[in-house]
Coordinates of N, CA and C in Angstrom, one line a residue:
M227 N -123.7 -144.3 68.0 CA -122.3 -144.1 67.7 C -121.4 -143.6 67.0
T228 N -120.8 -143.4 67.4 CA -119.7 -142.0 66.6 C -118.9 -142.2 66.1
G229 N -117.9 -143.4 66.4 CA -116.7 -144.4 65.4 C -116.2 -144.3 64.3
G230 N -115.3 -144.7 64.1 CA -114.9 -144.5 62.4 C -115.7 -146.1 62.1
A231 N -115.0 -146.4 60.8 CA -116.0 -146.9 60.3 C -115.2 -148.6 60.8
I232 N -115.9 -149.6 60.9 CA -115.8 -150.9 61.9 C -115.7 -152.0 60.7
P233 N -115.3 -153.1 61.0 CA -115.0 -154.3 59.9 C -116.8 -155.3 59.9
G234 N -117.2 -155.7 58.6 CA -118.2 -156.1 58.8 C -118.1 -157.8 59.1
P235 N -118.8 -158.5 58.0 CA -118.4 -160.0 59.0 C -117.9 -160.5 57.7
D236 N -117.6 -159.7 56.9 CA -116.7 -159.8 55.7 C -115.8 -159.7 55.8
G237 N -115.2 -159.1 56.9 CA -113.7 -158.2 57.0 C -113.6 -157.1 56.5
A238 N -114.7 -156.9 55.5 CA -114.3 -155.4 55.0 C -114.6 -154.7 56.1
P239 N -113.7 -153.1 56.2 CA -114.5 -151.9 56.9 C -116.1 -150.8 56.7
R240 N -116.9 -151.2 57.0 CA -118.1 -150.8 57.1 C -118.1 -148.7 57.4
C241 N -119.0 -148.5 57.4 CA -120.2 -147.3 58.2 C -120.3 -147.8 59.4
P242 N -120.9 -148.0 60.6 CA -121.2 -148.0 61.4 C -122.8 -148.5 61.2
W243 N -123.4 -147.4 60.7 CA -124.9 -148.2 61.2 C -125.3 -148.8 59.7
G244 N -124.0 -148.4 59.1 CA -124.2 -150.1 58.0 C -124.1 -151.4 58.4
L245 N -123.7 -151.8 59.1 CA -124.1 -153.2 60.0 C -125.1 -153.0 61.1
S246 N -125.5 -152.5 61.4 CA -127.1 -152.6 62.7 C -127.9 -153.3 62.1
T247 N -128.3 -153.4 60.8 CA -129.3 -154.4 60.5 C -129.4 -154.6 58.8
E248 N -129.6 -155.9 58.9 CA -129.3 -156.2 57.3 C -129.9 -156.0 56.3
D249 N -131.2 -154.9 56.4 CA -131.2 -154.1 55.7 C -131.0 -152.9 55.7
Y250 N -129.8 -152.4 56.0 CA -129.1 -151.1 56.4 C -127.9 -151.7 55.6
T251 N -127.4 -153.5 55.9 CA -126.8 -153.3 55.0 C -126.5 -153.2 53.9
A252 N -127.0 -153.5 53.4 CA -127.8 -153.7 52.3 C -128.1 -152.1 51.5
Y253 N -128.8 -151.6 52.2 CA -128.6 -149.9 51.3 C -127.4 -149.4 51.2
H254 N -126.7 -149.8 52.8 CA -125.3 -148.7 52.5 C -124.1 -149.5 51.5
D255 N -124.0 -150.3 51.2 CA -123.4 -151.2 50.3 C -124.0 -150.9 49.1
E256 N -124.9 -151.2 48.8 CA -126.0 -150.8 47.0 C -126.5 -149.6 46.7
E257 N -126.4 -148.7 48.0 CA -127.3 -148.0 47.1 C -127.1 -146.4 48.1
W258 N -126.6 -146.0 48.8 CA -126.7 -145.0 49.9 C -125.3 -144.2 49.0
G259 N -125.5 -143.0 48.8 CA -124.7 -142.1 48.3 C -123.8 -142.5 47.3
R260 N -125.5 -143.0 46.4 CA -123.9 -143.3 44.4 C -125.5 -142.7 43.9
P261 N -124.3 -141.5 42.8 CA -125.5 -140.6 42.5 C -127.1 -141.1 41.9
V262 N -128.5 -140.2 42.1 CA -129.3 -141.0 41.0 C -129.5 -140.0 40.2
H263 N -130.3 -139.5 39.3 CA -130.2 -139.1 39.0 C -131.6 -139.1 37.8
G264 N -132.9 -138.3 37.5 CA -134.2 -139.1 37.0 C -135.2 -137.8 37.6
D265 N -136.2 -138.1 37.3 CA -137.4 -136.8 37.8 C -137.8 -137.6 39.2
D266 N -137.9 -138.9 38.6 CA -138.7 -139.8 38.8 C -138.5 -140.1 40.3
A267 N -136.7 -140.9 39.9 CA -136.4 -141.4 41.3 C -136.2 -140.1 42.0
L268 N -136.0 -138.7 41.4 CA -135.6 -137.7 42.6 C -136.8 -137.6 43.4
F269 N -137.9 -137.8 43.1 CA -139.8 -137.6 43.5 C -139.6 -138.8 44.9
E270 N -139.3 -139.8 44.0 CA -139.6 -140.6 45.1 C -138.8 -141.3 46.1
R271 N -137.0 -140.3 45.7 CA -136.0 -140.3 47.2 C -137.0 -139.0 48.4
L272 N -136.8 -138.1 47.2 CA -137.6 -136.5 47.9 C -138.9 -136.8 49.1
C273 N -139.6 -137.9 48.1 CA -141.2 -138.3 49.3 C -141.2 -139.0 50.6
L274 N -139.7 -139.8 49.9 CA -139.9 -140.7 51.4 C -138.7 -140.2 52.8
E275 N -138.3 -139.2 52.1 CA -137.7 -138.4 52.8 C -138.1 -137.9 53.4
A276 N -139.4 -137.3 53.2 CA -140.5 -136.5 53.7 C -141.4 -137.2 54.4
F277 N -141.4 -138.4 54.4 CA -141.9 -139.6 55.2 C -141.4 -139.5 56.3
Q278 N -140.0 -139.9 56.4 CA -138.9 -139.6 57.6 C -139.1 -139.4 58.4
S279 N -140.0 -137.7 57.9 CA -138.8 -136.6 58.9 C -139.4 -136.9 60.7
G280 N -139.0 -137.4 61.5 CA -139.8 -138.0 63.1 C -140.0 -139.3 63.3
L281 N -138.8 -139.8 62.4 CA -139.2 -141.8 62.3 C -137.6 -142.1 62.3
S282 N -137.4 -143.0 62.5 CA -136.3 -143.9 61.8 C -135.8 -144.0 60.9
W283 N -135.3 -144.2 59.7 CA -135.0 -144.2 58.2 C -134.9 -146.0 58.5
I284 N -135.1 -146.5 59.1 CA -135.6 -148.4 59.1 C -136.5 -148.4 58.7
T285 N -137.5 -147.6 59.4 CA -139.1 -147.7 59.8 C -139.5 -147.7 57.8
I286 N -139.3 -146.4 57.1 CA -139.5 -146.1 55.5 C -138.5 -146.8 55.1
L287 N -137.1 -147.6 55.6 CA -137.3 -148.7 54.1 C -137.2 -149.6 54.3
R288 N -138.3 -150.1 54.9 CA -139.0 -151.6 55.9 C -140.0 -151.3 54.9
R289 N -140.9 -150.5 55.1 CA -141.7 -150.0 53.8 C -141.6 -149.3 52.0
R290 N -140.9 -149.7 51.7 CA -140.2 -148.5 50.4 C -141.0 -150.2 49.3
E291 N -141.2 -150.8 49.4 CA -141.7 -151.1 48.3 C -143.1 -151.6 48.2
G292 N -143.6 -150.7 49.5 CA -145.0 -151.1 50.2 C -145.8 -149.4 49.8
F293 N -144.7 -148.5 49.5 CA -144.7 -147.1 49.0 C -144.3 -147.3 47.7
R294 N -143.8 -147.9 47.0 CA -144.3 -148.0 45.8 C -145.2 -148.6 45.1
R295 N -145.9 -149.4 46.0 CA -147.0 -149.9 44.8 C -147.9 -149.0 45.5
A296 N -148.0 -148.1 46.3 CA -148.8 -147.4 47.0 C -148.9 -145.9 45.6
F297 N -148.2 -145.6 45.3 CA -147.8 -144.8 44.9 C -147.1 -144.4 43.3
A298 N -147.8 -145.8 43.0 CA -147.7 -145.8 41.5 C -146.0 -146.0 40.9
E299 N -145.4 -146.3 41.6 CA -143.4 -146.9 41.2 C -143.1 -145.5 41.5
F300 N -143.9 -144.0 42.0 CA -143.4 -143.1 42.0 C -143.1 -142.1 41.1
R301 N -143.9 -142.6 39.9 CA -143.7 -142.1 38.6 C -144.7 -140.5 39.1
I302 N -143.7 -139.4 38.8 CA -144.9 -137.9 39.4 C -146.0 -138.0 38.0
A303 N -146.5 -138.0 37.3 CA -147.2 -138.0 36.0 C -148.4 -139.1 36.5
S304 N -148.3 -139.6 37.3 CA -149.4 -140.7 37.4 C -150.0 -140.1 39.1
V305 N -148.9 -140.1 40.5 CA -149.2 -139.4 40.9 C -150.2 -138.5 40.9
A306 N -149.5 -136.8 40.4 CA -150.6 -136.3 40.0 C -152.0 -136.1 39.6
A307 N -151.6 -137.5 39.3 CA -153.9 -138.1 38.3 C -154.4 -138.0 39.7
F308 N -153.9 -138.9 40.9 CA -154.5 -139.3 42.0 C -155.8 -137.8 42.1
G309 N -156.7 -139.4 42.9 CA -158.1 -138.4 43.0 C -158.3 -138.8 44.2
D310 N -159.5 -137.8 45.1 CA -160.1 -138.2 46.0 C -159.8 -139.6 46.8
A311 N -160.3 -140.6 45.9 CA -160.7 -141.9 46.4 C -159.2 -141.9 46.3
D312 N -157.9 -142.1 46.1 CA -157.1 -142.1 46.2 C -156.3 -142.2 47.5
R313 N -156.4 -140.2 47.9 CA -156.6 -141.0 48.4 C -156.7 -140.9 50.1
E314 N -158.2 -140.5 49.8 CA -158.7 -141.6 50.9 C -158.5 -144.1 50.6
R315 N -157.1 -144.3 49.9 CA -157.0 -145.4 50.3 C -156.0 -145.5 50.7
L316 N -154.8 -144.1 50.6 CA -153.0 -144.2 50.9 C -153.9 -143.9 52.6
L317 N -154.8 -143.4 52.7 CA -154.7 -143.3 54.4 C -155.0 -144.0 55.2
A318 N -155.8 -145.3 54.4 CA -155.7 -146.4 54.6 C -154.4 -147.5 54.9
D319 N -153.9 -147.4 53.9 CA -153.1 -148.5 53.1 C -152.2 -148.4 54.8
E320 N -152.2 -150.2 54.7 CA -150.7 -150.0 56.2 C -149.8 -150.1 55.8
G321 N -149.1 -150.1 54.8 CA -148.1 -150.2 54.2 C -147.3 -149.3 53.7
I322 N -147.7 -148.6 54.2 CA -147.4 -147.1 54.1 C -147.4 -146.1 55.4
I323 N -146.8 -145.2 55.3 CA -146.9 -144.7 56.9 C -148.1 -143.8 56.6
R324 N -149.6 -143.6 57.2 CA -150.6 -143.1 57.4 C -150.3 -141.8 58.1
N325 N -149.8 -140.6 57.3 CA -149.9 -139.3 58.0 C -150.0 -138.6 56.8
R326 N -150.9 -137.9 58.0 CA -152.0 -137.2 56.5 C -151.4 -135.7 56.1
A327 N -150.8 -135.8 56.1 CA -149.9 -134.3 56.2 C -148.8 -135.0 55.0
K328 N -148.2 -135.8 55.3 CA -147.7 -136.6 54.8 C -148.1 -136.7 52.9
I329 N -149.2 -137.1 53.4 CA -149.8 -137.4 51.3 C -149.9 -136.3 51.2
D330 N -150.9 -135.3 52.0 CA -151.3 -134.4 51.4 C -149.8 -133.5 50.5
A331 N -149.0 -133.6 51.1 CA -148.0 -132.7 50.6 C -147.2 -134.0 49.2
T332 N -147.0 -134.9 50.0 CA -146.9 -136.2 48.1 C -147.9 -135.6 46.9
L333 N -148.6 -135.5 47.4 CA -149.8 -135.4 46.5 C -149.6 -134.1 45.5
A334 N -150.0 -132.9 47.0 CA -149.3 -131.8 46.0 C -148.3 -131.5 45.4
N335 N -147.0 -132.4 46.1 CA -145.9 -132.5 45.2 C -146.1 -132.4 43.8
A336 N -146.7 -134.3 43.7 CA -146.7 -134.3 42.1 C -147.4 -133.5 41.0
K337 N -148.1 -133.3 41.9 CA -148.9 -132.1 41.2 C -148.5 -130.6 40.9
L338 N -147.4 -130.3 41.6 CA -146.4 -129.4 41.3 C -145.6 -129.4 40.0
L339 N -145.2 -130.9 40.8 CA -143.7 -130.9 39.5 C -144.0 -131.4 38.3
A340 N -145.7 -131.8 38.3 CA -146.0 -132.5 36.3 C -146.2 -131.5 35.7
D341 N -145.8 -130.4 35.9 CA -145.8 -128.8 35.1 C -144.6 -128.9 35.1
W342 N -143.3 -129.3 35.3 CA -142.0 -128.7 35.6 C -141.7 -129.6 34.2
A343 N -140.8 -129.2 33.4 CA -140.1 -129.5 32.1 C -139.4 -130.3 32.5
P344 N -139.5 -132.1 31.6 CA -138.5 -133.0 31.9 C -136.9 -132.2 32.3
G345 N -136.5 -132.8 33.0 CA -134.8 -132.6 33.8 C -135.0 -131.7 34.7
D346 N -136.6 -130.7 34.8 CA -135.8 -129.1 35.8 C -135.4 -130.1 37.2
L347 N -136.3 -131.2 38.0 CA -136.4 -131.1 39.3 C -134.7 -131.9 39.1
D348 N -134.6 -132.7 38.9 CA -133.1 -133.4 38.4 C -131.8 -131.7 37.9
A349 N -132.5 -131.4 37.4 CA -130.9 -129.9 37.3 C -131.4 -129.1 38.5
L350 N -132.9 -129.3 39.0 CA -132.2 -128.2 40.1 C -131.8 -128.6 41.3
I351 N -131.8 -129.8 41.5 CA -131.2 -130.6 42.9 C -129.8 -130.7 42.5
W352 N -129.5 -131.4 41.2 CA -128.1 -131.8 41.6 C -127.0 -130.0 41.7
S353 N -128.0 -129.0 41.5 CA -127.3 -128.1 41.3 C -126.2 -127.1 42.7
Y354 N -127.1 -128.0 43.5 CA -126.7 -127.7 45.2 C -125.8 -128.9 45.5
A355 N -124.8 -129.6 45.2 CA -124.5 -130.5 44.4 C -122.4 -129.7 45.4
P356 N -122.5 -130.5 46.1 CA -120.9 -129.6 46.3 C -119.4 -129.1 46.2
D357 N -118.8 -129.1 46.3 CA -117.8 -129.4 45.5 C -117.7 -130.2 46.7
P358 N -116.7 -131.3 45.7 CA -116.7 -133.0 46.7 C -114.8 -132.1 47.9
A359 N -114.4 -131.5 46.9 CA -112.7 -131.1 48.4 C -113.5 -130.2 48.8
A360 N -114.7 -129.2 49.2 CA -115.2 -128.3 50.0 C -114.6 -128.7 51.3
R361 N -114.9 -130.0 52.0 CA -114.6 -130.5 53.5 C -114.5 -132.3 53.4
P362 N -113.1 -131.6 54.8 CA -113.1 -132.8 54.1 C -113.9 -134.6 54.9
A363 N -113.4 -135.5 54.7 CA -114.1 -136.9 53.8 C -114.4 -136.5 55.8
P364 N -115.0 -137.3 55.8 CA -115.6 -137.7 57.6 C -115.0 -138.7 58.1
R365 N -113.8 -138.9 59.7 CA -113.3 -140.1 59.4 C -114.5 -141.0 60.6
T366 N -115.3 -140.3 61.1 CA -116.0 -140.4 62.6 C -117.9 -140.3 61.4
L367 N -118.9 -140.7 62.7 CA -120.3 -140.3 62.5 C -119.8 -138.9 63.0
A368 N -119.3 -139.0 64.1 CA -119.4 -137.2 65.1 C -119.2 -135.8 63.5
D369 N -118.4 -136.2 62.4 CA -117.6 -135.4 61.9 C -119.5 -135.4 60.0
V370 N -119.9 -136.2 60.4 CA -121.3 -136.1 59.6 C -122.1 -134.6 60.1
P371 N -122.4 -133.9 59.1 CA -123.3 -133.0 59.2 C -125.0 -133.8 59.2
A372 N -125.6 -132.5 60.5 CA -126.8 -133.0 59.3 C -127.9 -132.0 58.4
V373 N -127.3 -130.3 58.1 CA -127.1 -129.8 57.6 C -126.2 -128.7 57.0
T374 N -126.1 -128.7 56.2 CA -124.7 -128.1 56.3 C -125.6 -126.9 55.1
D375 N -124.6 -125.7 53.9 CA -125.0 -124.6 53.9 C -125.5 -124.4 52.7
E376 N -125.3 -125.7 51.7 CA -125.8 -126.3 50.3 C -128.2 -127.0 50.4
S377 N -127.1 -127.7 51.7 CA -128.9 -128.2 52.0 C -130.2 -127.1 52.2
T378 N -129.5 -126.4 52.9 CA -130.5 -124.9 53.4 C -130.5 -124.1 52.1
A379 N -130.0 -124.5 51.7 CA -129.7 -123.3 50.0 C -131.4 -123.7 49.1
L380 N -130.8 -126.0 49.6 CA -132.4 -126.4 48.6 C -132.7 -126.3 48.7
A381 N -133.1 -126.3 49.9 CA -134.3 -126.7 50.9 C -135.4 -125.0 50.1
K382 N -135.1 -123.9 51.0 CA -135.0 -122.8 50.3 C -135.4 -123.0 48.8
A383 N -134.5 -123.3 47.7 CA -135.1 -123.2 46.7 C -136.5 -123.9 46.0
L384 N -136.3 -125.3 46.2 CA -137.5 -125.7 46.7 C -138.7 -125.4 47.0
K385 N -139.2 -124.6 48.5 CA -139.7 -124.3 49.1 C -140.4 -123.4 48.3
K386 N -139.1 -122.2 48.0 CA -139.3 -121.3 47.0 C -140.4 -121.8 45.9
K387 N -140.2 -122.6 44.7 CA -141.0 -123.3 43.4 C -142.2 -123.7 44.3
G388 N -142.3 -124.1 45.9 CA -143.9 -125.0 46.1 C -143.4 -126.1 46.6
V389 N -143.0 -126.5 46.2 CA -142.6 -127.6 47.3 C -142.6 -128.2 48.3
R390 N -143.6 -128.8 49.3 CA -144.2 -128.8 50.5 C -143.1 -129.5 51.0
F391 N -143.3 -129.9 52.4 CA -142.8 -130.5 53.0 C -141.2 -131.3 52.9
V392 N -140.2 -129.9 53.0 CA -138.7 -129.6 53.2 C -138.3 -128.8 53.6
G393 N -136.8 -129.4 54.6 CA -136.6 -128.5 55.0 C -135.4 -129.2 55.3
P394 N -133.7 -127.9 55.8 CA -132.4 -127.9 55.3 C -132.2 -129.2 55.3
T395 N -132.6 -130.4 57.2 CA -132.2 -131.7 57.2 C -132.7 -133.3 56.2
T396 N -134.1 -132.3 55.7 CA -134.7 -133.3 54.5 C -134.2 -132.9 53.1
A397 N -133.1 -132.3 53.2 CA -132.6 -131.7 52.2 C -131.5 -132.8 52.1
Y398 N -130.6 -131.8 53.1 CA -129.7 -132.9 53.1 C -129.4 -134.2 53.2
A399 N -130.5 -134.6 54.3 CA -130.6 -136.1 54.3 C -130.8 -136.6 52.4
L400 N -131.3 -136.1 51.1 CA -131.6 -136.7 50.0 C -130.1 -135.9 49.0
M401 N -129.5 -135.6 50.0 CA -128.1 -135.4 48.9 C -126.8 -136.3 50.0
Q402 N -127.5 -136.6 50.8 CA -126.6 -138.0 51.0 C -127.2 -139.0 50.0
A403 N -128.1 -139.6 50.1 CA -129.4 -140.6 49.4 C -128.7 -140.9 47.9
C404 N -128.5 -139.7 47.5 CA -128.6 -139.4 46.0 C -127.1 -139.2 45.8
G405 N -126.8 -139.0 46.7 CA -124.7 -139.1 45.7 C -124.4 -137.7 45.6
L406 N -125.2 -136.7 45.8 CA -124.1 -135.2 45.8 C -123.2 -134.9 46.6
V407 N -123.3 -135.5 47.5 CA -121.8 -135.9 48.8 C -121.9 -137.3 48.7
D408 N -121.1 -137.5 49.1 CA -119.9 -139.0 49.6 C -119.7 -138.9 51.6
D409 N -120.3 -139.1 52.1 CA -120.1 -139.6 53.4 C -120.4 -141.0 53.9
H410 N -119.7 -141.4 53.2 CA -119.2 -142.7 53.5 C -117.8 -142.5 54.5
L411 N -117.6 -143.1 55.2 CA -116.2 -142.3 56.2 C -115.7 -143.4 55.3
V412 N -113.9 -142.2 55.9 CA -112.9 -142.7 55.6 C -112.3 -143.9 56.3
G413 N -112.1 -144.9 54.8 CA -112.0 -146.6 55.6 C -113.0 -146.8 55.1
C414 N -114.3 -146.4 54.6 CA -115.1 -147.3 54.7 C -115.7 -148.0 53.3
V415 N -115.6 -149.4 53.2 CA -115.4 -149.9 51.4 C -116.0 -150.0 50.3
A416 N -117.2 -148.9 50.9 CA -118.2 -148.2 49.8 C -117.4 -146.8 49.6
R417 N -117.2 -146.2 50.0 CA -116.8 -144.9 49.5 C -115.5 -144.2 48.4
G418 N -116.7 -143.4 47.6 CA -116.0 -143.1 46.6 C -116.8 -144.2 45.6
G419 N -117.9 -145.0 45.4 CA -118.6 -145.5 45.1 C -118.5 -147.1 45.0
N420 N -117.3 -147.3 45.6 CA -116.6 -148.8 45.7 C -118.2 -149.8 45.9
V421 N -117.9 -151.0 45.3 CA -118.8 -152.2 46.0 C -118.1 -153.1 46.4
P422 N -118.2 -153.4 47.7 CA -118.0 -155.0 48.2 C -118.3 -156.1 47.6
A423 N -116.9 -156.6 47.2 CA -116.8 -157.7 46.1 C -117.8 -158.3 46.3
P424 N -118.2 -159.3 45.3 CA -119.0 -161.0 45.6 C -118.7 -161.9 45.8
G425 N -119.7 -162.3 46.3 CA -119.4 -163.1 47.5 C -118.5 -163.6 48.9
D426 N -119.6 -162.2 48.9 CA -118.5 -161.5 50.6 C -119.5 -162.2 51.6
A427 N -119.1 -162.2 52.9 CA -119.9 -162.7 54.4 C -121.2 -161.6 54.5
R428 N -121.8 -161.0 53.8 CA -122.4 -159.9 54.3 C -124.3 -160.5 54.5
P429 N -124.8 -160.6 55.1 CA -125.9 -161.2 55.2 C -126.8 -160.4 53.9
Q430 N -127.4 -161.7 52.8 CA -128.0 -161.2 51.9 C -129.9 -160.9 52.3
K431 N -130.5 -160.2 52.3 CA -131.9 -160.3 51.9 C -132.3 -159.0 51.1
T432 N -133.9 -159.7 50.8 CA -134.3 -159.2 49.9 C -134.8 -157.6 49.9
T433 N -134.8 -157.4 51.2 CA -135.2 -156.7 51.1 C -134.8 -155.1 49.8
T434 N -135.4 -154.5 49.4 CA -135.3 -153.4 49.1 C -135.5 -152.3 49.2
P435 N -134.0 -151.5 49.9 CA -134.3 -150.2 50.7 C -134.0 -148.9 50.2
S436 N -134.0 -147.1 50.7 CA -133.6 -145.8 50.0 C -132.8 -145.0 50.5
A437 N -131.6 -143.8 52.0 CA -131.0 -142.7 53.1 C -130.9 -143.8 54.9
V438 N -129.9 -143.0 54.6 CA -129.8 -142.9 56.6 C -130.0 -140.8 57.1
S439 N -130.5 -141.1 58.3 CA -130.5 -139.9 58.7 C -131.0 -140.0 60.1

């Protein structure tokens, strides 16, 4: 899909990907592109973007509650305390993606971040938020980049600090998901943090989704 915003069931225009499934519609309208702050919240997004690498985001989205249960709601201090038994539990948990390298990276990153001062992860990530006026608002999906200079620099900074399993593409997906950039298309009802009006015709599904890559 490379077109511009298209009308949804309620008539309001949305990014095309946000109308492809009910899960994506809820995620598009309520989460994607909205500012996220807090070390634990950003740790969750960082972990989920890493697990998404090589997969469709919908695969992660539909397992997010399973990930949260498995990883103690992504509380950094809790995950940092996981031991060998927890690792084996995670490798056997069908509610998540049982990728050994990604699980090990998540555990290692938690142990690393547990030693950072409160707010350090938030401050580091948000220091790479670009000037909103630095590039035109995307009109079609073809205008949305997969990598930017800022995401490359963020990935490099995280790696230098010892954070594992993060590259420029993963970093940009994180930036999109957490509102460092607003990649909702021109004309999209959710651009600029707008919320579709209550009572719209959007399908309501209880799955609690996290960015589209």
